[in-house]
Amino acid sequence: MRFSIWPDLDEPWPELRALVAHADLTGWDTVYVEDHFITHSAPESPLLEATGTLAALAAATERISLGTLVLSVTYRHPAVIANWAATVDQLSAGRLVLGLGAGWEEHEHAAYGLRLGSPGERVDRFVEGLAVVQGLLTQPRTTVEGRFFQVRDAACEPKPHQDHVPILVGAKGPRMLGVVAEHADRWNMWGSPAQVADKAAVLDAHCERIGRDPRSIERSTQSMVCVTDDPGRAQAFLEEHGTSGRAAIAGSAAEVAERIAAYAEVGVDEYILLTSDLGRGAQRLEALDALGAALVATQS
């Protein structure tokens, strides 16, 4: 199993850059960034934009892969996404993981006057957007005459540095899992090992229906994490996040690593660590190093 990080974009750029540079030097596989413009709890709070941040990180790192988790096709035309992706893949010498999603954040769409639409409409729009992105990244010219997007004899040059930029799709609904089976290289969802296993069975069934090997799709997940030697703090963290419906892990570095290792047993290829509850500055780097060492130990 690979191990990656997912920092928040609500911190100052120098701090974010230092964190990712440290992860680059210490063996973490990928850094992922979210695609939001407004924080949930404080809309006035600063929040760095995903595509600009990832381009800057491409120049500030040497080894670590760079991923979006995930770009919404409701925020940017897919032709814009494709041209951005090709450029960042060139800038990073082939380190981009292009994560895409159908969109879900209602208050953000309302604030910016962007149409979100019904769940069915979102999936339809997403499938069209994928056709535009994949065509532009791989074909000399692309034409898509859809309901939501129309591109005609469109070019995207230069092409990415990689022969094939991995397309990651975030999904958990039955229809979107079908889209993953048909179009994606990687699949991501939040959840506990049991929740991931449940949705993976649906994905596998979609793959079998269309004649695709289910294991040709890499699987990734993430959860809230607190590294602490204080049992009381760990329990409070689990209780706090248990009410939100999002998976959470808390305990010493060794205990957290052991629980993360359980994801490998349900076929997860990559675990993505949220760094938001690891503190800041030197404290965060120490926690990251301690957890990294513990995770390596689980692999041996």
PDB file of C-alpha atoms in Angstrom:
ATOM      1  CA  MET A   1       0.000   0.000   0.000  1.00  0.00           C
ATOM      2  CA  ARG A   2       1.192   3.510  -0.843  1.00  0.00           C
ATOM      3  CA  PHE A   3       0.929   6.388   1.635  1.00  0.00           C
ATOM      4  CA  SER A   4       0.146   9.964   0.636  1.00  0.00           C
ATOM      5  CA  ILE A   5      -0.776  13.256   2.314  1.00  0.00           C
ATOM      6  CA  TRP A   6      -3.671  15.678   1.995  1.00  0.00           C
ATOM      7  CA  PRO A   7      -2.924  19.084   3.581  1.00  0.00           C
ATOM      8  CA  ASP A   8      -5.490  21.834   4.016  1.00  0.00           C
ATOM      9  CA  LEU A   9      -5.273  24.868   1.736  1.00  0.00           C
ATOM     10  CA  ASP A  10      -6.302  27.311   4.459  1.00  0.00           C
ATOM     11  CA  GLU A  11      -2.772  27.833   5.760  1.00  0.00           C
ATOM     12  CA  PRO A  12      -0.123  30.311   4.590  1.00  0.00           C
ATOM     13  CA  TRP A  13       1.772  29.286   1.472  1.00  0.00           C
ATOM     14  CA  PRO A  14       5.220  29.171   3.185  1.00  0.00           C
ATOM     15  CA  GLU A  15       3.908  26.647   5.729  1.00  0.00           C
ATOM     16  CA  LEU A  16       2.225  24.529   3.072  1.00  0.00           C
ATOM     17  CA  ARG A  17       5.330  24.590   0.888  1.00  0.00           C
ATOM     18  CA  ALA A  18       7.522  23.520   3.825  1.00  0.00           C
ATOM     19  CA  LEU A  19       5.201  20.620   4.673  1.00  0.00           C
ATOM     20  CA  VAL A  20       5.101  19.317   1.106  1.00  0.00           C
ATOM     21  CA  ALA A  21       8.854  19.771   0.655  1.00  0.00           C
ATOM     22  CA  HIS A  22       9.362  17.654   3.777  1.00  0.00           C
ATOM     23  CA  ALA A  23       7.000  14.967   2.463  1.00  0.00           C
ATOM     24  CA  ASP A  24       8.870  15.069  -0.839  1.00  0.00           C
ATOM     25  CA  LEU A  25      12.144  14.322   0.935  1.00  0.00           C
ATOM     26  CA  THR A  26      10.800  11.654   3.298  1.00  0.00           C
ATOM     27  CA  GLY A  27       9.144   9.233   0.885  1.00  0.00           C
ATOM     28  CA  TRP A  28       5.419  10.042   0.851  1.00  0.00           C
ATOM     29  CA  ASP A  29       3.915   9.037  -2.477  1.00  0.00           C
ATOM     30  CA  THR A  30       1.565  11.884  -3.466  1.00  0.00           C
ATOM     31  CA  VAL A  31       0.333  15.222  -2.163  1.00  0.00           C
ATOM     32  CA  TYR A  32      -3.345  15.882  -2.859  1.00  0.00           C
ATOM     33  CA  VAL A  33      -5.184  19.205  -2.745  1.00  0.00           C
ATOM     34  CA  GLU A  34      -8.896  19.902  -2.418  1.00  0.00           C
ATOM     35  CA  ASP A  35     -10.901  21.958  -4.916  1.00  0.00           C
ATOM     36  CA  HIS A  36     -12.881  24.496  -2.912  1.00  0.00           C
ATOM     37  CA  PHE A  37     -13.092  28.279  -2.760  1.00  0.00           C
ATOM     38  CA  ILE A  38     -14.924  28.659   0.573  1.00  0.00           C
ATOM     39  CA  THR A  39     -14.328  26.820   3.850  1.00  0.00           C
ATOM     40  CA  HIS A  40     -17.332  25.091   5.403  1.00  0.00           C
ATOM     41  CA  SER A  41     -17.197  26.761   8.801  1.00  0.00           C
ATOM     42  CA  ALA A  42     -15.825  30.224   7.951  1.00  0.00           C
ATOM     43  CA  PRO A  43     -16.549  31.531   4.435  1.00  0.00           C
ATOM     44  CA  GLU A  44     -14.387  34.624   5.033  1.00  0.00           C
ATOM     45  CA  SER A  45     -11.289  32.554   5.845  1.00  0.00           C
ATOM     46  CA  PRO A  46      -8.407  32.467   3.348  1.00  0.00           C
ATOM     47  CA  LEU A  47      -8.295  29.394   1.108  1.00  0.00           C
ATOM     48  CA  LEU A  48      -5.716  28.792  -1.613  1.00  0.00           C
ATOM     49  CA  GLU A  49      -7.062  27.754  -5.022  1.00  0.00           C
ATOM     50  CA  ALA A  50      -6.241  24.191  -6.095  1.00  0.00           C
ATOM     51  CA  THR A  51      -4.882  24.561  -9.623  1.00  0.00           C
ATOM     52  CA  GLY A  52      -2.592  27.491  -8.813  1.00  0.00           C
ATOM     53  CA  THR A  53      -1.336  25.720  -5.693  1.00  0.00           C
ATOM     54  CA  LEU A  54      -0.544  22.504  -7.517  1.00  0.00           C
ATOM     55  CA  ALA A  55       1.332  24.348 -10.263  1.00  0.00           C
ATOM     56  CA  ALA A  56       3.444  26.066  -7.602  1.00  0.00           C
ATOM     57  CA  LEU A  57       4.081  22.742  -5.844  1.00  0.00           C
ATOM     58  CA  ALA A  58       5.238  21.251  -9.142  1.00  0.00           C
ATOM     59  CA  ALA A  59       8.048  23.808  -9.168  1.00  0.00           C
ATOM     60  CA  ALA A  60       8.775  23.442  -5.436  1.00  0.00           C
ATOM     61  CA  THR A  61       9.198  19.637  -5.387  1.00  0.00           C
ATOM     62  CA  GLU A  62      11.234  17.014  -7.227  1.00  0.00           C
ATOM     63  CA  ARG A  63       9.849  13.518  -6.594  1.00  0.00           C
ATOM     64  CA  ILE A  64       6.406  13.470  -4.980  1.00  0.00           C
ATOM     65  CA  SER A  65       3.367  13.040  -7.227  1.00  0.00           C
ATOM     66  CA  LEU A  66       0.785  15.846  -7.353  1.00  0.00           C
ATOM     67  CA  GLY A  67      -2.934  15.127  -7.246  1.00  0.00           C
ATOM     68  CA  THR A  68      -6.313  16.823  -7.120  1.00  0.00           C
ATOM     69  CA  LEU A  69      -8.925  15.330  -4.790  1.00  0.00           C
ATOM     70  CA  VAL A  70     -10.952  16.217  -6.732  1.00  0.00           C
ATOM     71  CA  LEU A  71     -11.493  18.954  -9.362  1.00  0.00           C
ATOM     72  CA  SER A  72     -15.167  19.586 -10.023  1.00  0.00           C
ATOM     73  CA  VAL A  73     -16.259  19.916 -13.657  1.00  0.00           C
ATOM     74  CA  THR A  74     -18.878  22.387 -12.436  1.00  0.00           C
ATOM     75  CA  TYR A  75     -16.171  24.929 -11.549  1.00  0.00           C
ATOM     76  CA  ARG A  76     -14.135  24.842 -14.757  1.00  0.00           C
ATOM     77  CA  HIS A  77     -14.860  23.875 -18.333  1.00  0.00           C
ATOM     78  CA  PRO A  78     -13.262  20.466 -19.008  1.00  0.00           C
ATOM     79  CA  ALA A  79     -11.233  21.936 -21.893  1.00  0.00           C
ATOM     80  CA  VAL A  80      -9.676  24.334 -19.363  1.00  0.00           C
ATOM     81  CA  ILE A  81      -9.010  21.417 -17.014  1.00  0.00           C
ATOM     82  CA  ALA A  82      -7.314  19.435 -19.795  1.00  0.00           C
ATOM     83  CA  ASN A  83      -5.022  22.282 -20.829  1.00  0.00           C
ATOM     84  CA  TRP A  84      -4.113  22.983 -17.202  1.00  0.00           C
ATOM     85  CA  ALA A  85      -3.425  19.276 -16.575  1.00  0.00           C
ATOM     86  CA  ALA A  86      -1.165  18.954 -19.614  1.00  0.00           C
ATOM     87  CA  THR A  87       0.835  21.998 -18.536  1.00  0.00           C
ATOM     88  CA  VAL A  88       1.267  20.891 -14.908  1.00  0.00           C
ATOM     89  CA  ASP A  89       2.269  17.418 -16.037  1.00  0.00           C
ATOM     90  CA  GLN A  90       4.922  19.025 -18.228  1.00  0.00           C
ATOM     91  CA  LEU A  91       6.095  21.302 -15.388  1.00  0.00           C
ATOM     92  CA  SER A  92       6.381  18.347 -13.018  1.00  0.00           C
ATOM     93  CA  ALA A  93       8.001  15.952 -15.530  1.00  0.00           C
ATOM     94  CA  GLY A  94       5.055  13.578 -15.370  1.00  0.00           C
ATOM     95  CA  ARG A  95       3.944  13.636 -11.732  1.00  0.00           C
ATOM     96  CA  LEU A  96       0.264  14.609 -12.075  1.00  0.00           C
ATOM     97  CA  VAL A  97      -2.661  12.501 -10.842  1.00  0.00           C
ATOM     98  CA  LEU A  98      -5.818  14.104 -12.264  1.00  0.00           C
ATOM     99  CA  GLY A  99      -8.646  13.625  -9.795  1.00  0.00           C
ATOM    100  CA  LEU A 100     -12.084  14.635 -11.079  1.00  0.00           C
ATOM    101  CA  GLY A 101     -15.578  14.711  -9.605  1.00  0.00           C
ATOM    102  CA  ALA A 102     -19.149  15.576 -10.484  1.00  0.00           C
ATOM    103  CA  GLY A 103     -19.599  18.340  -7.868  1.00  0.00           C
ATOM    104  CA  TRP A 104     -21.556  18.357  -4.613  1.00  0.00           C
ATOM    105  CA  GLU A 105     -20.987  21.489  -2.503  1.00  0.00           C
ATOM    106  CA  GLU A 106     -24.344  23.297  -2.664  1.00  0.00           C
ATOM    107  CA  HIS A 107     -23.483  26.468  -0.721  1.00  0.00           C
ATOM    108  CA  GLU A 108     -20.364  27.039  -2.813  1.00  0.00           C
ATOM    109  CA  HIS A 109     -22.240  26.765  -6.101  1.00  0.00           C
ATOM    110  CA  ALA A 110     -24.929  29.116  -4.804  1.00  0.00           C
ATOM    111  CA  ALA A 111     -22.357  31.674  -3.629  1.00  0.00           C
ATOM    112  CA  TYR A 112     -20.651  31.807  -7.027  1.00  0.00           C
ATOM    113  CA  GLY A 113     -23.744  31.497  -9.201  1.00  0.00           C
ATOM    114  CA  LEU A 114     -22.714  28.098 -10.567  1.00  0.00           C
ATOM    115  CA  ARG A 115     -25.294  25.522 -11.565  1.00  0.00           C
ATOM    116  CA  LEU A 116     -25.033  22.287  -9.603  1.00  0.00           C
ATOM    117  CA  GLY A 117     -28.166  20.532 -10.804  1.00  0.00           C
ATOM    118  CA  SER A 118     -29.815  17.287  -9.742  1.00  0.00           C
ATOM    119  CA  PRO A 119     -27.710  14.198  -8.995  1.00  0.00           C
ATOM    120  CA  GLY A 120     -28.643  12.712 -12.358  1.00  0.00           C
ATOM    121  CA  GLU A 121     -27.685  15.879 -14.205  1.00  0.00           C
ATOM    122  CA  ARG A 122     -24.347  16.000 -12.394  1.00  0.00           C
ATOM    123  CA  VAL A 123     -23.456  12.501 -13.562  1.00  0.00           C
ATOM    124  CA  ASP A 124     -24.506  13.237 -17.154  1.00  0.00           C
ATOM    125  CA  ARG A 125     -22.414  16.409 -17.172  1.00  0.00           C
ATOM    126  CA  PHE A 126     -19.476  14.586 -15.615  1.00  0.00           C
ATOM    127  CA  VAL A 127     -19.466  11.849 -18.275  1.00  0.00           C
ATOM    128  CA  GLU A 128     -19.412  14.485 -20.999  1.00  0.00           C
ATOM    129  CA  GLY A 129     -16.638  16.343 -19.195  1.00  0.00           C
ATOM    130  CA  LEU A 130     -14.561  13.173 -18.983  1.00  0.00           C
ATOM    131  CA  ALA A 131     -14.910  12.684 -22.738  1.00  0.00           C
ATOM    132  CA  VAL A 132     -13.590  16.200 -23.322  1.00  0.00           C
ATOM    133  CA  VAL A 133     -10.678  15.860 -20.888  1.00  0.00           C
ATOM    134  CA  GLN A 134      -9.588  12.417 -22.035  1.00  0.00           C
ATOM    135  CA  GLY A 135      -9.893  13.342 -25.690  1.00  0.00           C
ATOM    136  CA  LEU A 136      -7.820  16.498 -25.370  1.00  0.00           C
ATOM    137  CA  LEU A 137      -5.106  14.782 -23.313  1.00  0.00           C
ATOM    138  CA  THR A 138      -4.711  11.847 -25.702  1.00  0.00           C
ATOM    139  CA  GLN A 139      -5.932  12.754 -29.219  1.00  0.00           C
ATOM    140  CA  PRO A 140      -4.606  15.223 -31.810  1.00  0.00           C
ATOM    141  CA  ARG A 141      -8.091  16.742 -32.167  1.00  0.00           C
ATOM    142  CA  THR A 142     -11.249  16.304 -30.108  1.00  0.00           C
ATOM    143  CA  THR A 143     -14.902  16.846 -30.935  1.00  0.00           C
ATOM    144  CA  VAL A 144     -17.669  16.380 -28.373  1.00  0.00           C
ATOM    145  CA  GLU A 145     -21.214  17.484 -29.179  1.00  0.00           C
ATOM    146  CA  GLY A 146     -22.961  17.079 -25.864  1.00  0.00           C
ATOM    147  CA  ARG A 147     -25.790  18.572 -23.875  1.00  0.00           C
ATOM    148  CA  PHE A 148     -23.465  20.397 -21.511  1.00  0.00           C
ATOM    149  CA  PHE A 149     -20.193  20.725 -23.428  1.00  0.00           C
ATOM    150  CA  GLN A 150     -19.403  21.291 -27.075  1.00  0.00           C
ATOM    151  CA  VAL A 151     -15.854  21.233 -28.389  1.00  0.00           C
ATOM    152  CA  ARG A 152     -15.155  21.067 -32.090  1.00  0.00           C
ATOM    153  CA  ASP A 153     -11.876  19.932 -33.640  1.00  0.00           C
ATOM    154  CA  ALA A 154     -10.113  21.171 -30.493  1.00  0.00           C
ATOM    155  CA  ALA A 155      -6.381  20.736 -29.859  1.00  0.00           C
ATOM    156  CA  CYS A 156      -4.411  20.609 -26.602  1.00  0.00           C
ATOM    157  CA  GLU A 157      -0.664  21.048 -27.039  1.00  0.00           C
ATOM    158  CA  PRO A 158       1.759  20.211 -25.687  1.00  0.00           C
ATOM    159  CA  LYS A 159       0.432  16.878 -24.553  1.00  0.00           C
ATOM    160  CA  PRO A 160       1.275  15.705 -21.020  1.00  0.00           C
ATOM    161  CA  HIS A 161       4.766  14.476 -20.212  1.00  0.00           C
ATOM    162  CA  GLN A 162       3.345  11.083 -19.223  1.00  0.00           C
ATOM    163  CA  ASP A 163       2.088   8.728 -21.898  1.00  0.00           C
ATOM    164  CA  HIS A 164      -1.072   8.482 -19.809  1.00  0.00           C
ATOM    165  CA  VAL A 165      -2.083  10.820 -16.989  1.00  0.00           C
ATOM    166  CA  PRO A 166      -3.896   8.722 -14.356  1.00  0.00           C
ATOM    167  CA  ILE A 167      -7.556   9.713 -14.065  1.00  0.00           C
ATOM    168  CA  LEU A 168      -8.857   9.384 -10.512  1.00  0.00           C
ATOM    169  CA  VAL A 169     -12.598   9.647  -9.891  1.00  0.00           C
ATOM    170  CA  GLY A 170     -14.143  10.251  -6.488  1.00  0.00           C
ATOM    171  CA  ALA A 171     -17.382   8.269  -6.200  1.00  0.00           C
ATOM    172  CA  LYS A 172     -19.615   6.240  -3.906  1.00  0.00           C
ATOM    173  CA  GLY A 173     -23.064   6.226  -5.572  1.00  0.00           C
ATOM    174  CA  PRO A 174     -24.049   3.239  -7.749  1.00  0.00           C
ATOM    175  CA  ARG A 175     -24.192   5.190 -11.010  1.00  0.00           C
ATOM    176  CA  MET A 176     -20.920   7.037 -10.422  1.00  0.00           C
ATOM    177  CA  LEU A 177     -19.240   3.741  -9.580  1.00  0.00           C
ATOM    178  CA  GLY A 178     -20.357   2.594 -13.010  1.00  0.00           C
ATOM    179  CA  VAL A 179     -18.637   5.642 -14.488  1.00  0.00           C
ATOM    180  CA  VAL A 180     -15.473   4.688 -12.589  1.00  0.00           C
ATOM    181  CA  ALA A 181     -15.628   1.188 -14.058  1.00  0.00           C
ATOM    182  CA  GLU A 182     -15.907   2.536 -17.591  1.00  0.00           C
ATOM    183  CA  HIS A 183     -13.541   5.508 -17.532  1.00  0.00           C
ATOM    184  CA  ALA A 184     -11.204   5.757 -14.517  1.00  0.00           C
ATOM    185  CA  ASP A 185      -7.737   4.475 -13.685  1.00  0.00           C
ATOM    186  CA  ARG A 186      -8.177   5.115  -9.962  1.00  0.00           C
ATOM    187  CA  TRP A 187     -11.104   5.297  -7.544  1.00  0.00           C
ATOM    188  CA  ASN A 188     -11.337   7.202  -4.262  1.00  0.00           C
ATOM    189  CA  MET A 189     -13.875   7.392  -1.450  1.00  0.00           C
ATOM    190  CA  TRP A 190     -14.008   8.301   2.222  1.00  0.00           C
ATOM    191  CA  GLY A 191     -14.756   5.457   4.606  1.00  0.00           C
ATOM    192  CA  SER A 192     -13.825   2.761   7.063  1.00  0.00           C
ATOM    193  CA  PRO A 193     -12.441  -0.526   5.732  1.00  0.00           C
ATOM    194  CA  ALA A 194     -15.914  -2.049   5.905  1.00  0.00           C
ATOM    195  CA  GLN A 195     -17.482   0.884   4.044  1.00  0.00           C
ATOM    196  CA  VAL A 196     -14.811   0.783   1.352  1.00  0.00           C
ATOM    197  CA  ALA A 197     -15.248  -2.979   0.948  1.00  0.00           C
ATOM    198  CA  ASP A 198     -19.006  -2.539   0.541  1.00  0.00           C
ATOM    199  CA  LYS A 199     -18.648   0.032  -2.262  1.00  0.00           C
ATOM    200  CA  ALA A 200     -15.751  -1.882  -3.838  1.00  0.00           C
ATOM    201  CA  ALA A 201     -18.099  -4.836  -4.323  1.00  0.00           C
ATOM    202  CA  VAL A 202     -20.427  -2.567  -6.314  1.00  0.00           C
ATOM    203  CA  LEU A 203     -17.508  -1.301  -8.398  1.00  0.00           C
ATOM    204  CA  ASP A 204     -16.321  -4.849  -9.036  1.00  0.00           C
ATOM    205  CA  ALA A 205     -19.782  -5.843 -10.243  1.00  0.00           C
ATOM    206  CA  HIS A 206     -19.805  -2.930 -12.706  1.00  0.00           C
ATOM    207  CA  CYS A 207     -16.374  -4.007 -13.984  1.00  0.00           C
ATOM    208  CA  GLU A 208     -17.500  -7.583 -14.468  1.00  0.00           C
ATOM    209  CA  ARG A 209     -20.587  -6.407 -16.347  1.00  0.00           C
ATOM    210  CA  ILE A 210     -18.460  -4.589 -18.949  1.00  0.00           C
ATOM    211  CA  GLY A 211     -15.656  -7.157 -19.052  1.00  0.00           C
ATOM    212  CA  ARG A 212     -13.010  -5.135 -17.214  1.00  0.00           C
ATOM    213  CA  ASP A 213     -10.604  -6.594 -14.674  1.00  0.00           C
ATOM    214  CA  PRO A 214     -11.599  -4.947 -11.358  1.00  0.00           C
ATOM    215  CA  ARG A 215      -7.985  -4.899 -10.214  1.00  0.00           C
ATOM    216  CA  SER A 216      -7.051  -2.684 -13.139  1.00  0.00           C
ATOM    217  CA  ILE A 217      -8.587   0.170 -11.105  1.00  0.00           C
ATOM    218  CA  GLU A 218      -6.435   1.330  -8.201  1.00  0.00           C
ATOM    219  CA  ARG A 219      -8.313   2.140  -4.985  1.00  0.00           C
ATOM    220  CA  SER A 220      -7.590   4.886  -2.453  1.00  0.00           C
ATOM    221  CA  THR A 221      -9.223   6.197   0.684  1.00  0.00           C
ATOM    222  CA  GLN A 222      -8.698   8.592   3.565  1.00  0.00           C
ATOM    223  CA  SER A 223      -9.909   9.291   7.090  1.00  0.00           C
ATOM    224  CA  MET A 224      -9.489  11.870   9.801  1.00  0.00           C
ATOM    225  CA  VAL A 225      -6.345  11.127  11.849  1.00  0.00           C
ATOM    226  CA  CYS A 226      -5.077  12.195  15.270  1.00  0.00           C
ATOM    227  CA  VAL A 227      -1.653  10.978  16.431  1.00  0.00           C
ATOM    228  CA  THR A 228      -1.496  11.154  20.236  1.00  0.00           C
ATOM    229  CA  ASP A 229      -0.266   9.141  23.200  1.00  0.00           C
ATOM    230  CA  ASP A 230      -3.115  10.530  25.316  1.00  0.00           C
ATOM    231  CA  PRO A 231      -5.994   7.985  25.393  1.00  0.00           C
ATOM    232  CA  GLY A 232      -8.453  10.652  26.510  1.00  0.00           C
ATOM    233  CA  ARG A 233      -7.642  12.917  23.601  1.00  0.00           C
ATOM    234  CA  ALA A 234      -7.857   9.992  21.184  1.00  0.00           C
ATOM    235  CA  GLN A 235     -11.305   9.016  22.469  1.00  0.00           C
ATOM    236  CA  ALA A 236     -12.572  12.599  22.283  1.00  0.00           C
ATOM    237  CA  PHE A 237     -11.340  12.845  18.688  1.00  0.00           C
ATOM    238  CA  LEU A 238     -13.149   9.652  17.691  1.00  0.00           C
ATOM    239  CA  GLU A 239     -16.361  10.773  19.377  1.00  0.00           C
ATOM    240  CA  GLU A 240     -16.202  14.194  17.697  1.00  0.00           C
ATOM    241  CA  HIS A 241     -15.790  12.777  14.210  1.00  0.00           C
ATOM    242  CA  GLY A 242     -18.114   9.847  14.786  1.00  0.00           C
ATOM    243  CA  THR A 243     -21.048  12.249  14.715  1.00  0.00           C
ATOM    244  CA  SER A 244     -19.963  13.622  11.319  1.00  0.00           C
ATOM    245  CA  GLY A 245     -20.192  10.273   9.575  1.00  0.00           C
ATOM    246  CA  ARG A 246     -16.578  10.418   8.414  1.00  0.00           C
ATOM    247  CA  ALA A 247     -14.103   7.681   9.278  1.00  0.00           C
ATOM    248  CA  ALA A 248     -11.593   8.613  11.963  1.00  0.00           C
ATOM    249  CA  ILE A 249      -8.500   7.013  13.498  1.00  0.00           C
ATOM    250  CA  ALA A 250      -6.746   8.107  16.689  1.00  0.00           C
ATOM    251  CA  GLY A 251      -3.975   6.830  18.940  1.00  0.00           C
ATOM    252  CA  SER A 252      -0.220   6.506  19.038  1.00  0.00           C
ATOM    253  CA  ALA A 253       1.695   6.414  15.763  1.00  0.00           C
ATOM    254  CA  ALA A 254       1.927   2.619  16.020  1.00  0.00           C
ATOM    255  CA  GLU A 255      -1.795   2.250  16.774  1.00  0.00           C
ATOM    256  CA  VAL A 256      -2.802   4.538  13.914  1.00  0.00           C
ATOM    257  CA  ALA A 257      -0.497   2.702  11.500  1.00  0.00           C
ATOM    258  CA  GLU A 258      -1.976  -0.649  12.535  1.00  0.00           C
ATOM    259  CA  ARG A 259      -5.517   0.581  11.837  1.00  0.00           C
ATOM    260  CA  ILE A 260      -4.467   2.068   8.498  1.00  0.00           C
ATOM    261  CA  ALA A 261      -2.921  -1.274   7.556  1.00  0.00           C
ATOM    262  CA  ALA A 262      -6.394  -2.826   7.782  1.00  0.00           C
ATOM    263  CA  TYR A 263      -7.326  -1.014   4.571  1.00  0.00           C
ATOM    264  CA  ALA A 264      -4.883  -3.178   2.617  1.00  0.00           C
ATOM    265  CA  GLU A 265      -6.941  -6.208   3.629  1.00  0.00           C
ATOM    266  CA  VAL A 266      -9.940  -4.868   1.662  1.00  0.00           C
ATOM    267  CA  GLY A 267      -7.911  -4.109  -1.452  1.00  0.00           C
ATOM    268  CA  VAL A 268      -6.957  -0.464  -0.892  1.00  0.00           C
ATOM    269  CA  ASP A 269      -3.799   0.448  -2.827  1.00  0.00           C
ATOM    270  CA  GLU A 270      -3.237   3.926  -1.375  1.00  0.00           C
ATOM    271  CA  TYR A 271      -4.044   5.501   1.975  1.00  0.00           C
ATOM    272  CA  ILE A 272      -4.205   9.306   2.007  1.00  0.00           C
ATOM    273  CA  LEU A 273      -3.405  10.986   5.317  1.00  0.00           C
ATOM    274  CA  LEU A 274      -5.189  14.225   6.180  1.00  0.00           C
ATOM    275  CA  THR A 275      -2.676  16.427   7.972  1.00  0.00           C
ATOM    276  CA  SER A 276      -5.232  18.856   9.454  1.00  0.00           C
ATOM    277  CA  ASP A 277      -5.110  17.321  12.957  1.00  0.00           C
ATOM    278  CA  LEU A 278      -1.362  16.782  13.189  1.00  0.00           C
ATOM    279  CA  GLY A 279      -0.648  20.300  14.464  1.00  0.00           C
ATOM    280  CA  ARG A 280       1.493  22.870  12.664  1.00  0.00           C
ATOM    281  CA  GLY A 281       5.171  23.592  12.125  1.00  0.00           C
ATOM    282  CA  ALA A 282       7.727  21.324  13.772  1.00  0.00           C
ATOM    283  CA  GLN A 283       5.032  19.443  15.719  1.00  0.00           C
ATOM    284  CA  ARG A 284       3.341  18.413  12.474  1.00  0.00           C
ATOM    285  CA  LEU A 285       6.579  17.304  10.845  1.00  0.00           C
ATOM    286  CA  GLU A 286       7.453  15.206  13.895  1.00  0.00           C
ATOM    287  CA  ALA A 287       4.033  13.546  13.845  1.00  0.00           C
ATOM    288  CA  LEU A 288       4.335  12.938  10.102  1.00  0.00           C
ATOM    289  CA  ASP A 289       7.766  11.335  10.527  1.00  0.00           C
ATOM    290  CA  ALA A 290       6.620   9.167  13.444  1.00  0.00           C
ATOM    291  CA  LEU A 291       3.595   7.946  11.517  1.00  0.00           C
ATOM    292  CA  GLY A 292       5.648   7.435   8.359  1.00  0.00           C
ATOM    293  CA  ALA A 293       8.098   5.206  10.215  1.00  0.00           C
ATOM    294  CA  ALA A 294       5.236   3.243  11.792  1.00  0.00           C
ATOM    295  CA  LEU A 295       3.563   2.761   8.409  1.00  0.00           C
ATOM    296  CA  VAL A 296       6.797   1.480   6.876  1.00  0.00           C
ATOM    297  CA  ALA A 297       7.044  -1.018   9.754  1.00  0.00           C
ATOM    298  CA  THR A 298       3.590  -2.403   8.913  1.00  0.00           C
ATOM    299  CA  GLN A 299       4.780  -3.176   5.380  1.00  0.00           C
ATOM    300  CA  SER A 300       7.702  -5.344   6.465  1.00  0.00           C
TER     301      SER A 300
END
